[in-house]
Amino acid sequence: MSVYTIVSREELSDWIARYAVGELVDMQGIAAGIENTNYFVATTGGSYVLTLYERMPIEELPFYLHLIAHLAREGIPCPAPIADRTGALFGVLNGKPAGFVTRLAGRSVPSPSGRHCTAVGTVLARLHLAGKKFTGHLENRRGPLWRQQTARAVRRFLSAEQTALLDVELVAQKNLADAALPRGAIHGDLFRDNVLFDGGDVSGVVDFGFAAVDELAYDLAITVNDWCTRADGALVDRHVHALVRAYNAIRPLTAEEKIAWPLLLRAAVLRFWLSRLYDVHLPRPGELTHAKDPLELERIMRARAAAGVVFPFL
Amino acid sequence: MSVYTIVSREELSDWIARYAVGELVDMQGIAAGIENTNYFVATTGGSYVLTLYERMPIEELPFYLHLIAHLAREGIPCPAPIADRTGALFGVLNGKPAGFVTRLAGRSVPSPSGRHCTAVGTVLARLHLAGKKFTGHLENRRGPLWRQQTARAVRRFLSAEQTALLDVELVAQKNLADAALPRGAIHGDLFRDNVLFDGGDVSGVVDFGFAAVDELAYDLAITVNDWCTRADGALVDRHVHALVRAYNAIRPLTAEEKIAWPLLLRAAVLRFWLSRLYDVHLPRPGELTHAKDPLELERIMRARAAAGVVFPFL
């Protein structure tokens, strides 16, 4: 359960008065998500999600909130931030930056089919195109510098075999340094639990907590690694084709992006493997949530490094 | 020493009479080369190489000889076959198909510099362009079917670790099956010992015994793997850039070829690793030559599989 900051009904009732959303009817903590505290909040005016931003640096909040406001206006099914009566997109609640966003219908799909993959490829490409008009800028705080620092921090907890795998990947990623790939606003974490489906359609893209400006094809690689991977870590070619073909139909990938594809997949695994290693070996004090198992990502890391993946010839 | 078939001075004197090359002055067996028997032959008319084709199936000889004749006419510095007085490009000598080609000046460069790599990239691209006008056809007899058969044959001699490496590669290569890469006449074996330099210039491209019609970029990968590899198996980026940039300036690689590049490099290593394993573990009866060490190729195989190579962003 990932409620780090308890908000009482009374505290929320008081706070909600600054919004034109009616009276509080019901509130309920949300277990999913490991970065923030979230509550479902029902009011006489509608259904919302209240988020208390636990880990996100406050200076990054404007980027995040303006991005999802922009994307929602562009028709991407993502949470739209609710401005308070003064126009502010966030305030402070129980000492934490906090704000409301619209609550979206639907539920996530843990075992996606090819059709789900097609739908996700489509929505990600639309998100990237919509993001082109967004002028905000935020460097990816899970970028190359973070990668180096985190690798240094977790190194002493690794076996010789894990260390070898990590070192190969860190060196391999240097091959990407010279590639000038198209950049723009990325979601950065479009795993299965961050996409809601209503029937066969995507009804919600949620949890933009790792959004940033970075390489668009890297975002696609993050997505493919989670949506199209078998239990043993190998890619499901049929799902990869479905997702990438749908994406490519809306935002055709450049030759450079296709060339860089195998390394982008590995960069994407490495980023999550490192953060899981960090969360397991160096948990924050008072951590309430169970850290996710890094072994799953290690398995994918080995599979991607060994598989000889090239960009699928669609 | 790779003279499999001894030819006496008398035998050669008799045989040479069918050519318009003058009288035999001198002959000398050549140690280099593991596929054929070769002699340097000096006559009153010029300097030639006499080759007795030991392993090449006789039905493939016309492809081979017409290809080098074509390339020589197109200005590629390769051996030009000498027709006998009847116009035939080969005859039979001591029971072996045999023929003369022109002898080229220069010597091979075991430790090439970046400039040598540039020169080799240039000549290979010119060879591929010149080959486009050649209408002969021969499937690569070191292609996917041979790979499967050879892997089966050598498997029982491999350690568990080697078997795992081999299996990963065989699976990885399936990713290439759907790629439709530009094809044409390839040299197939453009290792350092098959290029002669005179000063800084390429004076000879020799030993077309593995020439076939196959993917042009695969030929480039074979070349890069031999010319641009350090002792530990890793690529020398500076040399790769020099060679590939020079090639690309003359025959620009397609996006598909760049995408497939990491797997082409691995396909190229795999082909030579397998043939060396075969030669060591299943030597032909009466083999006179020392088989080359497969460990060198195994090292390169591991390095290519682990390195996360992408096509160099030139």
mmCIF file with all atom_site columns, C-alpha atoms in Angstrom, chain A residues 3-16 18 27 37 39 50-54 91-99:
data_model
loop_
_atom_site.group_PDB
_atom_site.id
_atom_site.type_symbol
_atom_site.label_atom_id
_atom_site.label_alt_id
_atom_site.label_comp_id
_atom_site.label_asym_id
_atom_site.label_entity_id
_atom_site.label_seq_id
_atom_site.pdbx_PDB_ins_code
_atom_site.Cartn_x
_atom_site.Cartn_y
_atom_site.Cartn_z
_atom_site.occupancy
_atom_site.B_iso_or_equiv
_atom_site.pdbx_formal_charge
_atom_site.auth_seq_id
_atom_site.auth_comp_id
_atom_site.auth_asym_id
_atom_site.auth_atom_id
_atom_site.pdbx_PDB_model_num
ATOM 1  C CA . VAL A 1 3  ? -0.148  5.883  0.998  1.00 0.00 ? 3  VAL A CA 1
ATOM 2  C CA . TYR A 1 4  ? 2.781   7.687  2.552  1.00 0.00 ? 4  TYR A CA 1
ATOM 3  C CA . THR A 1 5  ? 0.890   10.698 3.868  1.00 0.00 ? 5  THR A CA 1
ATOM 4  C CA . ILE A 1 6  ? -2.398  10.215 5.663  1.00 0.00 ? 6  ILE A CA 1
ATOM 5  C CA . VAL A 1 7  ? -5.057  12.797 4.872  1.00 0.00 ? 7  VAL A CA 1
ATOM 6  C CA . SER A 1 8  ? -8.089  12.800 7.139  1.00 0.00 ? 8  SER A CA 1
ATOM 7  C CA . ARG A 1 9  ? -11.592 13.462 5.875  1.00 0.00 ? 9  ARG A CA 1
ATOM 8  C CA . GLU A 1 10 ? -11.626 16.715 7.833  1.00 0.00 ? 10 GLU A CA 1
ATOM 9  C CA . GLU A 1 11 ? -8.316  17.901 6.380  1.00 0.00 ? 11 GLU A CA 1
ATOM 10 C CA . LEU A 1 12 ? -9.515  17.130 2.862  1.00 0.00 ? 12 LEU A CA 1
ATOM 11 C CA . SER A 1 13 ? -12.886 18.835 3.430  1.00 0.00 ? 13 SER A CA 1
ATOM 12 C CA . ASP A 1 14 ? -11.123 22.009 4.501  1.00 0.00 ? 14 ASP A CA 1
ATOM 13 C CA . TRP A 1 15 ? -8.645  21.891 1.623  1.00 0.00 ? 15 TRP A CA 1
ATOM 14 C CA . ILE A 1 16 ? -11.228 21.135 -1.044 1.00 0.00 ? 16 ILE A CA 1
ATOM 15 C CA . ARG A 1 18 ? -10.356 26.194 -2.482 1.00 0.00 ? 18 ARG A CA 1
ATOM 16 C CA . MET A 1 27 ? -12.352 9.408  -0.293 1.00 0.00 ? 27 MET A CA 1
ATOM 17 C CA . THR A 1 37 ? 0.230   9.211  -2.305 1.00 0.00 ? 37 THR A CA 1
ATOM 18 C CA . TYR A 1 39 ? -6.689  9.093  -3.118 1.00 0.00 ? 39 TYR A CA 1
ATOM 19 C CA . LEU A 1 50 ? -5.933  13.678 -5.235 1.00 0.00 ? 50 LEU A CA 1
ATOM 20 C CA . THR A 1 51 ? -2.164  13.273 -5.444 1.00 0.00 ? 51 THR A CA 1
ATOM 21 C CA . LEU A 1 52 ? 0.359   14.279 -2.813 1.00 0.00 ? 52 LEU A CA 1
ATOM 22 C CA . TYR A 1 53 ? 3.696   14.450 -4.601 1.00 0.00 ? 53 TYR A CA 1
ATOM 23 C CA . GLU A 1 54 ? 6.020   12.614 -2.269 1.00 0.00 ? 54 GLU A CA 1
ATOM 24 C CA . GLY A 1 91 ? -1.129  23.693 -3.446 1.00 0.00 ? 91 GLY A CA 1
ATOM 25 C CA . VAL A 1 92 ? 0.313   22.282 -0.220 1.00 0.00 ? 92 VAL A CA 1
ATOM 26 C CA . LEU A 1 93 ? -1.582  19.712 1.848  1.00 0.00 ? 93 LEU A CA 1
ATOM 27 C CA . ASN A 1 94 ? -0.157  18.246 5.065  1.00 0.00 ? 94 ASN A CA 1
ATOM 28 C CA . GLY A 1 95 ? 3.206   19.633 4.083  1.00 0.00 ? 95 GLY A CA 1
ATOM 29 C CA . LYS A 1 96 ? 3.236   18.049 0.631  1.00 0.00 ? 96 LYS A CA 1
ATOM 30 C CA . PRO A 1 97 ? 2.624   19.550 -2.807 1.00 0.00 ? 97 PRO A CA 1
ATOM 31 C CA . ALA A 1 98 ? -0.798  18.268 -3.795 1.00 0.00 ? 98 ALA A CA 1
ATOM 32 C CA . GLY A 1 99 ? -3.430  18.666 -6.472 1.00 0.00 ? 99 GLY A CA 1
#
